[in-house]
XYZ file of N, CA and C in Angstrom:
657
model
N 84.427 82.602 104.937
C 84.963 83.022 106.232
C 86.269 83.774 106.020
N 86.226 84.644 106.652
C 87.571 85.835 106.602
C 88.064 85.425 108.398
N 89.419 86.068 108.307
C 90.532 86.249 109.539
C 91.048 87.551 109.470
N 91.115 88.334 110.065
C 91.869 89.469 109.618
C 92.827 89.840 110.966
N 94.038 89.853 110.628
C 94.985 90.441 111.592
C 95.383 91.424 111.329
N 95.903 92.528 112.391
C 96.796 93.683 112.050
C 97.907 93.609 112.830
N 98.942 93.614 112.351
C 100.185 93.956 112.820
C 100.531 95.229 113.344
N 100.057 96.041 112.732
C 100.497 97.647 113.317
C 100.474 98.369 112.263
N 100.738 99.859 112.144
C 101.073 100.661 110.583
C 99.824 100.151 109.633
N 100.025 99.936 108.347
C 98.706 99.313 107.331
C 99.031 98.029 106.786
N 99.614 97.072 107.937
C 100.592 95.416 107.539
C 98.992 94.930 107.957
N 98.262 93.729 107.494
C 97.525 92.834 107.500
C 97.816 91.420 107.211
N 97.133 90.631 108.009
C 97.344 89.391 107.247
C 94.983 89.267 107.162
N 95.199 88.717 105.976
C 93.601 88.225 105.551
C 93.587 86.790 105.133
N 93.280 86.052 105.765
C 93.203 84.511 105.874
C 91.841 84.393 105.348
N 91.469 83.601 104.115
C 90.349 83.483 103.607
C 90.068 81.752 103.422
N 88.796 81.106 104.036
C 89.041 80.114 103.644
C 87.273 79.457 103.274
N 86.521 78.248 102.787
C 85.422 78.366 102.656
C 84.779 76.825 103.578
N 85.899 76.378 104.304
C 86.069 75.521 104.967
C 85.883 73.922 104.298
N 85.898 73.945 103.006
C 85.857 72.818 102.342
C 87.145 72.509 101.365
N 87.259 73.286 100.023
C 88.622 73.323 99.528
C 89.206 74.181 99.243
N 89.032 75.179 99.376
C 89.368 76.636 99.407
C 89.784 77.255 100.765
N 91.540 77.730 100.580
C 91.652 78.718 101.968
C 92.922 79.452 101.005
N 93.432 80.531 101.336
C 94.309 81.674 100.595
C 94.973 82.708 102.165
N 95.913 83.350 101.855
C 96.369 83.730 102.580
C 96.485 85.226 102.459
N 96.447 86.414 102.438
C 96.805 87.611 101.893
C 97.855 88.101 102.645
N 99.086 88.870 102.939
C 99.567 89.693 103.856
C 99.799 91.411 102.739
N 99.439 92.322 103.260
C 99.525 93.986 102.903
C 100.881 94.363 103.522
N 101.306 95.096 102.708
C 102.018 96.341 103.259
C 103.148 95.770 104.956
N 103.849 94.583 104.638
C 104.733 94.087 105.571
C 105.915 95.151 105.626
N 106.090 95.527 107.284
C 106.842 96.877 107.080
C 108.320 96.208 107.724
N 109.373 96.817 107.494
C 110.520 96.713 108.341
C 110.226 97.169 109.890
N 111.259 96.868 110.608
C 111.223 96.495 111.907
C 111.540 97.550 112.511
N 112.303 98.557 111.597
C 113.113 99.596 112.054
C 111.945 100.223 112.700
N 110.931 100.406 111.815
C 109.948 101.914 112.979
C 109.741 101.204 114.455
N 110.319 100.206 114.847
C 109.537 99.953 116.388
C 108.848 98.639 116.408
N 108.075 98.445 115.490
C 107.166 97.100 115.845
C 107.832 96.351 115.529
N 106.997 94.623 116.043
C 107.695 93.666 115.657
C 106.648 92.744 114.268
N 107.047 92.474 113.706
C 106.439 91.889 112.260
C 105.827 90.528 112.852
N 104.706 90.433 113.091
C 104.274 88.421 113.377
C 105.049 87.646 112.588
N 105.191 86.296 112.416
C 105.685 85.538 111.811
C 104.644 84.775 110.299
N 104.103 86.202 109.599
C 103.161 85.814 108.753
C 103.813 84.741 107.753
N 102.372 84.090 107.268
C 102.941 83.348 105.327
C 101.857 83.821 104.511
N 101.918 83.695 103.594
C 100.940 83.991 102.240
C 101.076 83.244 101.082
N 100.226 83.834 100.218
C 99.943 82.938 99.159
C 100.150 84.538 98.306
N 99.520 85.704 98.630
C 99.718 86.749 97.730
C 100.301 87.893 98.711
N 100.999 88.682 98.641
C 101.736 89.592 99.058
C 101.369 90.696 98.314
N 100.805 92.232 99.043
C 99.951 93.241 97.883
C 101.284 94.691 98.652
N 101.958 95.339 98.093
C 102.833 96.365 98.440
C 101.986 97.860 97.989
N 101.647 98.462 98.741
C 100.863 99.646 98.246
C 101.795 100.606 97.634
N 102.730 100.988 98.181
C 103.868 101.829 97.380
C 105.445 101.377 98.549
N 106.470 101.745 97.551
C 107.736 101.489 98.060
C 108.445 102.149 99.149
N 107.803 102.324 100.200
C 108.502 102.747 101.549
C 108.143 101.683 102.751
N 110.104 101.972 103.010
C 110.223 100.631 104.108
C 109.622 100.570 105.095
N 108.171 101.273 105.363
C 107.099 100.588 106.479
C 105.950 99.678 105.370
N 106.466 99.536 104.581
C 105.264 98.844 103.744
C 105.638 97.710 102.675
N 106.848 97.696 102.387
C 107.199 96.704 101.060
C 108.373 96.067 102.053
N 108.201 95.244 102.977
C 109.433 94.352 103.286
C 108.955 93.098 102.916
N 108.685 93.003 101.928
C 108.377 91.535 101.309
C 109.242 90.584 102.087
N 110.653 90.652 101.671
C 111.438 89.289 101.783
C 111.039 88.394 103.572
N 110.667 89.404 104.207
C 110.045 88.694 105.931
C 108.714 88.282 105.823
N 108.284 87.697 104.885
C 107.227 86.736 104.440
C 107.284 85.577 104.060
N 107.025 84.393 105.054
C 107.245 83.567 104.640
C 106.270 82.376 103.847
N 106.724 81.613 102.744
C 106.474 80.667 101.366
C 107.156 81.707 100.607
N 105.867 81.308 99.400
C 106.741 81.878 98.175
C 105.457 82.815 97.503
N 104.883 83.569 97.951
C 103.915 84.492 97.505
C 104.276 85.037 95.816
N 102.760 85.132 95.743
C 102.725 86.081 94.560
C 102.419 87.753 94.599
N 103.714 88.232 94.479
C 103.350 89.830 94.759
C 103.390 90.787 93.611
N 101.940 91.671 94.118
C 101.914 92.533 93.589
C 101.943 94.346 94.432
N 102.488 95.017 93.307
C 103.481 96.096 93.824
C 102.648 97.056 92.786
N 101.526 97.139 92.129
C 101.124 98.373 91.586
C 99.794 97.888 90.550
N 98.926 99.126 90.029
C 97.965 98.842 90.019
C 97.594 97.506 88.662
N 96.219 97.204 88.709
C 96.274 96.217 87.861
C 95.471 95.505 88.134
N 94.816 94.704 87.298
C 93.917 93.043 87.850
C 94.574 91.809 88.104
N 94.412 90.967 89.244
C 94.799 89.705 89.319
C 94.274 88.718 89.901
N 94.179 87.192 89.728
C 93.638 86.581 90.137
C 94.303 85.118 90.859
N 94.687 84.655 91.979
C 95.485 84.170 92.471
C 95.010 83.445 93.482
N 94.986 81.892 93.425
C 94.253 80.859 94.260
C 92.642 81.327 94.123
N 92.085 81.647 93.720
C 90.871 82.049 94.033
C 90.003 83.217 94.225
N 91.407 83.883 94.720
C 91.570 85.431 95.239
C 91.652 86.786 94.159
N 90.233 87.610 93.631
C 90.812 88.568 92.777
C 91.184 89.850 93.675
N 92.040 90.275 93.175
C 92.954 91.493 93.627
C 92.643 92.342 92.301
N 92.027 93.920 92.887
C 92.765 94.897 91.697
C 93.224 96.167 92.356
N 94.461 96.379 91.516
C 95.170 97.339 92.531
C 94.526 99.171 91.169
N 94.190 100.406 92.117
C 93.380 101.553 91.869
C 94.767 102.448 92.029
N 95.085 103.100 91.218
C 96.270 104.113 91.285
C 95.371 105.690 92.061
N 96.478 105.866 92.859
C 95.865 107.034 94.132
C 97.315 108.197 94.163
N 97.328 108.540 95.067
C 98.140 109.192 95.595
C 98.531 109.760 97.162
N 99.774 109.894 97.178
C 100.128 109.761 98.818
C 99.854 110.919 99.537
N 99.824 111.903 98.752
C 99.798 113.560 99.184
C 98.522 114.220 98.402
N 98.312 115.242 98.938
C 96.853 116.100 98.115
C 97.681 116.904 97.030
N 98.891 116.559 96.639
C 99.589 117.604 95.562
C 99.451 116.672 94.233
N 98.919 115.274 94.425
C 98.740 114.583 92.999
C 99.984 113.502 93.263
N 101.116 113.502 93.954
C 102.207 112.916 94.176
C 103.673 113.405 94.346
N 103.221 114.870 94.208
C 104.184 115.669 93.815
C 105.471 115.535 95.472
N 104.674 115.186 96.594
C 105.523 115.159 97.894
C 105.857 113.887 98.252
N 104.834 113.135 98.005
C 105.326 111.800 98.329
C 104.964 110.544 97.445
N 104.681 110.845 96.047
C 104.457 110.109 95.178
C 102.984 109.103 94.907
N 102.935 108.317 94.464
C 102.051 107.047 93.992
C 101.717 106.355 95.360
N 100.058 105.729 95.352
C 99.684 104.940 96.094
C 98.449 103.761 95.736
N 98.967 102.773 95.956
C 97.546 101.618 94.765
C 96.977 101.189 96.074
N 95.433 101.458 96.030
C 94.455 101.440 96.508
C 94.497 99.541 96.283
N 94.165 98.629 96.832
C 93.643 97.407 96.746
C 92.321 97.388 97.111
N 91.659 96.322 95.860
C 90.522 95.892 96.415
C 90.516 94.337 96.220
N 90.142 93.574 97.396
C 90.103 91.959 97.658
C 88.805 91.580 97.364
N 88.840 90.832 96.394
C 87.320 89.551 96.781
C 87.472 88.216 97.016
N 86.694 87.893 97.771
C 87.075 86.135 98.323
C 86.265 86.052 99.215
N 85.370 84.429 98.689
C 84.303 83.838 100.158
C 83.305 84.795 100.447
N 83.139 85.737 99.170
C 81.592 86.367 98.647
C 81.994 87.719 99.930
N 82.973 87.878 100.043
C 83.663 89.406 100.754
C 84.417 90.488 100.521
N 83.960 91.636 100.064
C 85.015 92.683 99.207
C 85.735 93.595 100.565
N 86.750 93.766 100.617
C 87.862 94.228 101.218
C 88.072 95.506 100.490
N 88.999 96.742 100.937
C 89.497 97.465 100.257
C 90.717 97.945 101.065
N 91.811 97.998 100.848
C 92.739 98.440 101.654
C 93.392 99.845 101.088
N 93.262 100.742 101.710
C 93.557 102.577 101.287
C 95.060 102.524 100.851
N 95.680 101.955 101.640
C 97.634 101.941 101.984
C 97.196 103.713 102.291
N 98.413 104.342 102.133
C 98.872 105.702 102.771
C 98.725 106.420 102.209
N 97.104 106.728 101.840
C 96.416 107.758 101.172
C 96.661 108.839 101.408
N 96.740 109.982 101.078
C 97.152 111.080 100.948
C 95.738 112.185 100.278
N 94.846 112.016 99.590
C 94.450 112.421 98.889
C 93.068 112.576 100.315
N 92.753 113.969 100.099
C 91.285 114.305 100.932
C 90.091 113.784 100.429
N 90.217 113.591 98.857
C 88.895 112.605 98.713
C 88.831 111.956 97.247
N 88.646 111.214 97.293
C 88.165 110.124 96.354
C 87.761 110.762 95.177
N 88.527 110.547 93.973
C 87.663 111.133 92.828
C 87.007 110.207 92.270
N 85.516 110.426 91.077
C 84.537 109.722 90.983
C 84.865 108.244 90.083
N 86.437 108.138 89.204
C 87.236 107.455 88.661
C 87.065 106.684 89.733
N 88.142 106.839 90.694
C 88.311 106.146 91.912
C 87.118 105.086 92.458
N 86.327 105.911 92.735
C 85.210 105.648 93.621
C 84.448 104.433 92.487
N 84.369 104.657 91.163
C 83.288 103.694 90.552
C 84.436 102.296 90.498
N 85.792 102.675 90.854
C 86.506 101.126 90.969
C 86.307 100.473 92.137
N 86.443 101.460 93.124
C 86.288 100.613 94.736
C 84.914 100.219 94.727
N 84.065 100.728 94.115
C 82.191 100.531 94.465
C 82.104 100.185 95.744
N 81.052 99.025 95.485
C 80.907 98.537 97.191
C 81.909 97.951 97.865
N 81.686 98.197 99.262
C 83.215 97.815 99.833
C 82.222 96.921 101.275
N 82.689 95.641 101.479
C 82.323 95.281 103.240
C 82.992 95.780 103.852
N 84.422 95.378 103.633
C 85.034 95.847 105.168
C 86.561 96.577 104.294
N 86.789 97.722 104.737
C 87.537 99.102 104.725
C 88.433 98.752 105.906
N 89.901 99.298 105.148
C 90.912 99.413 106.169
C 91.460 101.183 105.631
N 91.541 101.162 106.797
C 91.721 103.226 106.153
C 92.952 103.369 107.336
N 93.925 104.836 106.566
C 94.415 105.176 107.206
C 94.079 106.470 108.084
N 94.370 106.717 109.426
C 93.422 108.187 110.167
C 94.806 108.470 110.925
N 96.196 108.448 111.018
C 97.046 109.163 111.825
C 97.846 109.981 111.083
N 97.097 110.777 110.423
C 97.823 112.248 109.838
C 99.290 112.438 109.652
N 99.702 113.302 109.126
C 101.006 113.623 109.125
C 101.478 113.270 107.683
N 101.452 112.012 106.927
C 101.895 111.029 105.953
C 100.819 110.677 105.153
N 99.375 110.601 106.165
C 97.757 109.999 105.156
C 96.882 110.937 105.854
N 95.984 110.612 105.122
C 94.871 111.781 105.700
C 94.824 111.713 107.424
N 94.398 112.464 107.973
C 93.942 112.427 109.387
C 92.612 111.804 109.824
N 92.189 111.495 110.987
C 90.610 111.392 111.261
C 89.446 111.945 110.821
N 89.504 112.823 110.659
C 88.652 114.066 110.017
C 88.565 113.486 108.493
N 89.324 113.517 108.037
C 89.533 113.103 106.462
C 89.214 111.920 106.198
N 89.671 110.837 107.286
C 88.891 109.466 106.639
C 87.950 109.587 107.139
N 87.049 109.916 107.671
C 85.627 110.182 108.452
C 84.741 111.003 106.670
N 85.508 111.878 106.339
C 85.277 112.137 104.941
C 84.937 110.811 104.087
N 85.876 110.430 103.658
C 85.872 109.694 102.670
C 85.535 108.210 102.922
N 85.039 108.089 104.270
C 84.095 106.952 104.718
C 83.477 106.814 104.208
N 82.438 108.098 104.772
C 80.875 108.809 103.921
C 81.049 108.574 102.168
N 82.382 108.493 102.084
C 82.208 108.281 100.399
C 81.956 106.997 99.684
N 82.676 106.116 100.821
C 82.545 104.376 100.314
C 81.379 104.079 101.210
N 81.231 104.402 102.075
C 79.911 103.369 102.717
C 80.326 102.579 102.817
N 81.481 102.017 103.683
C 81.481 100.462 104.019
C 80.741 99.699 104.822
N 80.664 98.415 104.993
C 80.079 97.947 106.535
C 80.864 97.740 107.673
N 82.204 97.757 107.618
C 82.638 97.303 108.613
C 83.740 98.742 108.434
N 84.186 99.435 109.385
C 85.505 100.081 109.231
C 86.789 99.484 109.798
N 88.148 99.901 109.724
C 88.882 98.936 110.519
C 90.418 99.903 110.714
N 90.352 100.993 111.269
C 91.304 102.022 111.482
C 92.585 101.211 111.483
N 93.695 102.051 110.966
C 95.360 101.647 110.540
C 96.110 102.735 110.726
N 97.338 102.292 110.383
C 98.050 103.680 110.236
C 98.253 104.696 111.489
N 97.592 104.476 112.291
C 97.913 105.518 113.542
C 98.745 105.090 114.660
N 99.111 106.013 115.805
C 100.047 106.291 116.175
C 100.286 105.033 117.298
N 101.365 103.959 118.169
C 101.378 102.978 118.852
C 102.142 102.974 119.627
N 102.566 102.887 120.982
C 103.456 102.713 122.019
C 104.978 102.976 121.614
N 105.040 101.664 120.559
C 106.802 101.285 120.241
C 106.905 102.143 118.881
N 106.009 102.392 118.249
C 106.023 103.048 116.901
C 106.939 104.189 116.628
N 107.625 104.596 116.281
C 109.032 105.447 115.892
C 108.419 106.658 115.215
N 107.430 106.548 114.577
C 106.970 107.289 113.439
C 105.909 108.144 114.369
N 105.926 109.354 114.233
C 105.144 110.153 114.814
C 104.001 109.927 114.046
N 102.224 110.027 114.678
C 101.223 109.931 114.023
C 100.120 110.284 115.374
N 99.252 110.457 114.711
C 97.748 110.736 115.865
C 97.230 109.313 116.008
N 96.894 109.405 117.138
C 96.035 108.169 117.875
C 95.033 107.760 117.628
N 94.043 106.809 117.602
C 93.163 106.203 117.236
C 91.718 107.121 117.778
N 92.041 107.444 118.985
C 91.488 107.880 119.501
C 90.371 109.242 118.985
N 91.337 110.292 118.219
C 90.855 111.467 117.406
C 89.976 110.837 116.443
N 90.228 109.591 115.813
C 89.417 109.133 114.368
C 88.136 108.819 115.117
N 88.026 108.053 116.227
C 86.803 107.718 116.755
C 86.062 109.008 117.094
N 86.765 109.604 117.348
C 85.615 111.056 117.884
C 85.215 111.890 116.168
N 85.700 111.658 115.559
C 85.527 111.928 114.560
C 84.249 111.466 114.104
N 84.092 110.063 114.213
C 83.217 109.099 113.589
C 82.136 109.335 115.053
N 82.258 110.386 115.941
C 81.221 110.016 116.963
C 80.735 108.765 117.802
N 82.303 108.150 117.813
C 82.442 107.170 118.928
C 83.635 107.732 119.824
N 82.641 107.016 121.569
C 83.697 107.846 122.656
C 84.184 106.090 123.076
N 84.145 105.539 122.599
C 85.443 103.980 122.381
C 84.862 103.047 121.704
N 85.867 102.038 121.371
C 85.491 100.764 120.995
C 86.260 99.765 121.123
N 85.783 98.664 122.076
C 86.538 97.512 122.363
C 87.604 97.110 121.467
N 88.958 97.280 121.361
C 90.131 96.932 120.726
C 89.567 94.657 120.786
N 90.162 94.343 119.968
C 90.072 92.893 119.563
C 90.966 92.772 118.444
N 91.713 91.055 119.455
C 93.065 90.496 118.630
C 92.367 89.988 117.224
N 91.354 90.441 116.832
C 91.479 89.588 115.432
C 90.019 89.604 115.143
N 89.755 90.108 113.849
C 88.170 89.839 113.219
C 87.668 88.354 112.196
N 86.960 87.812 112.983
C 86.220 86.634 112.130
C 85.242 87.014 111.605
N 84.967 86.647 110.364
C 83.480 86.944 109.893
C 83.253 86.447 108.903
N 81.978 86.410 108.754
C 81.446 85.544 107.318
C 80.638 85.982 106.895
N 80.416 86.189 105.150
C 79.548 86.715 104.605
C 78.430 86.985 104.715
N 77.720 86.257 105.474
C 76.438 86.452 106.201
C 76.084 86.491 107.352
N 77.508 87.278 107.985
C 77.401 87.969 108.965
C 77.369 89.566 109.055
N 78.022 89.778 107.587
C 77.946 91.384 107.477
C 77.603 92.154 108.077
N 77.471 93.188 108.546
C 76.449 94.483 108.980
C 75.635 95.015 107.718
N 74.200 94.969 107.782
C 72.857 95.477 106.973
C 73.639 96.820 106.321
N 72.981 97.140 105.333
C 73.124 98.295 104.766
C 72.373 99.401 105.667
N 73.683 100.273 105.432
C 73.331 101.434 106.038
C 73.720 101.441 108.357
N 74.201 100.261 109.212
C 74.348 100.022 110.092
C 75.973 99.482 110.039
N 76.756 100.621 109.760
C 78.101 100.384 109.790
C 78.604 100.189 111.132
N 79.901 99.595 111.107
C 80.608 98.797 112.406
C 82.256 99.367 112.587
N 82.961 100.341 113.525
C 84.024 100.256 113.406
C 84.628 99.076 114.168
N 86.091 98.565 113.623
C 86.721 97.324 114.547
C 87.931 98.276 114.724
N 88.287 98.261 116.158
C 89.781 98.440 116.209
C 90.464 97.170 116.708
N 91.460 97.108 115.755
C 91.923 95.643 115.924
C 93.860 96.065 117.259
N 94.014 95.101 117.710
C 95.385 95.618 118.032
C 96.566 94.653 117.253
N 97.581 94.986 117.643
C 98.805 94.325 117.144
C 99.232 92.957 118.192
C-alpha cells in the first residue's frame, strides 16, 4: 500500500507500508517557504533532494532524522530501494541550470519515478533502460524551468507509466511564474480531472497495461 501527498512545486511525501511490519516514509524535493506555499508538517525515514535549489533541498523542515540522499546512486533504506539517474535541468546538457537526479522508488511491489526539474525534451536510451518500467510517474509540465506540457506529454509516451501525477506547475500563492495544469491536460487530451487530497493504492490495484490514469493531486 502506497500514500502519496503533494505539497505543491515537486515536494511529496510517499508513505509506504505492507500493513504488517513494514511502513517507510519518503519526502522529495521539500522546498522553502519563500516561493508562497506552506510546507505540511512532513517526517521521513528517507529524504531524496533532486538538485540544490531552495524550492527543493530544504531538508532541515523535515521532521526525525532521515536518511538523505542528494545525487545519483543506489540505496537501500528500511526496505525502501532508491536509485538516483543523473539528468539535466536545461536542454543545453546543464550548461543553464545545471544537474538533475531522476529518482526511482521501489516498495510494497510499486515502482515510482520522480523527474525533479527536468529540463531535458527527452529521455536518452541510457536514461530510459534505468527508469524501465515505471507505475506511477511524477513529472514536471509548468515550463519555464522544466519541460512544458507538450514535452512531458512527450516523454510520457517514452516511460509508459500507469498512473501519471502532474507537479511543478503553476498555484494561487506560488511566487514562481509557471503554466497551469490545465495546458498539460489538454496536452494529454483530457478536458479535466477530478483534483484529490491524496492517492491510495495498492499493487494490485494498478491500472492494466497500456490503460494509463492521470491523478491531479492538490496541496
Amino acid at each position: 500500500m502506497a500514500k502519496i501527498t503533494w505539497a505543491g512545486q515537486a515536494c511529496f511525501q510517499i508513505e509506504v507500508s505492507n500493513s504488517k511490519n513494514h511502513e517507510a516514509k519518503i519526502v522529495i524535493d521539500p522546498f522553502d517557504e519563500k516561493i508562497g506555499l506552506k510546507l505540511p508538517n512532513f517526517s521521513a525515514d528517507i529524504v531524496l533532494v533532486t538538485h540544490m535549489h531552495p524550492d527543493h533541498n530544504n531538508v532541515s523542515a523535515i521532521k526525525g532524522s532521515p536518511f538523505v540522499v542528494e545525487s545519483p546512486g543506489e540505496y537501500e533504506v528500511k526496505g525502501v530501494f532508491v536509485q538516483g539517474i543523473d539528468s539535466f535541468h536545461d536542454e543545453k546538457e546543464g550548461k543553464e541550470r545545471g544537474k538533475n537526479t531522476i529518482y526511482i522508488i521501489e516498495a510494497e511491489d510499486i515502482r515510482f519515478c520522480h523527474l525533479g526539474d527536468l529540463g531535458q525534451k527527452q529521455l536518452t536510451d541510457e536514461q530510459l533502460e534505468k527508469i524501465d518500467k515505471v507505475d506511477i510517474l511524477m513529472i514536471p509540465v509548468g515550463g519555464t524551468y522544466t519541460i512544458d506540457g507538450h514535452e512531458a506529454a512527450k516523454i510520457i509516451g517514452q516511460i509508459e507509466p500507469k498512473i501519471v501525477v502532474p507537479m511543478h506547475y503553476g498555484q494561487p500563492k506560488l511566487k514562481i511564474e509557471l503554466d497551469g495544469v490545465d495546458k498539460f491536460l489538454k496536452a494529454m487530451g483530457k478536458n479535466s480531472v477530478q483534483p484529490q487530497d491524496k492517492l491510495t493504492i495498492k499493487s494490485s490495484a494498478l491500472p492494466k497495461e497500456g490503460a494509463m490514469e492521470i491523478v491531479v493531486l492538490t496541496p
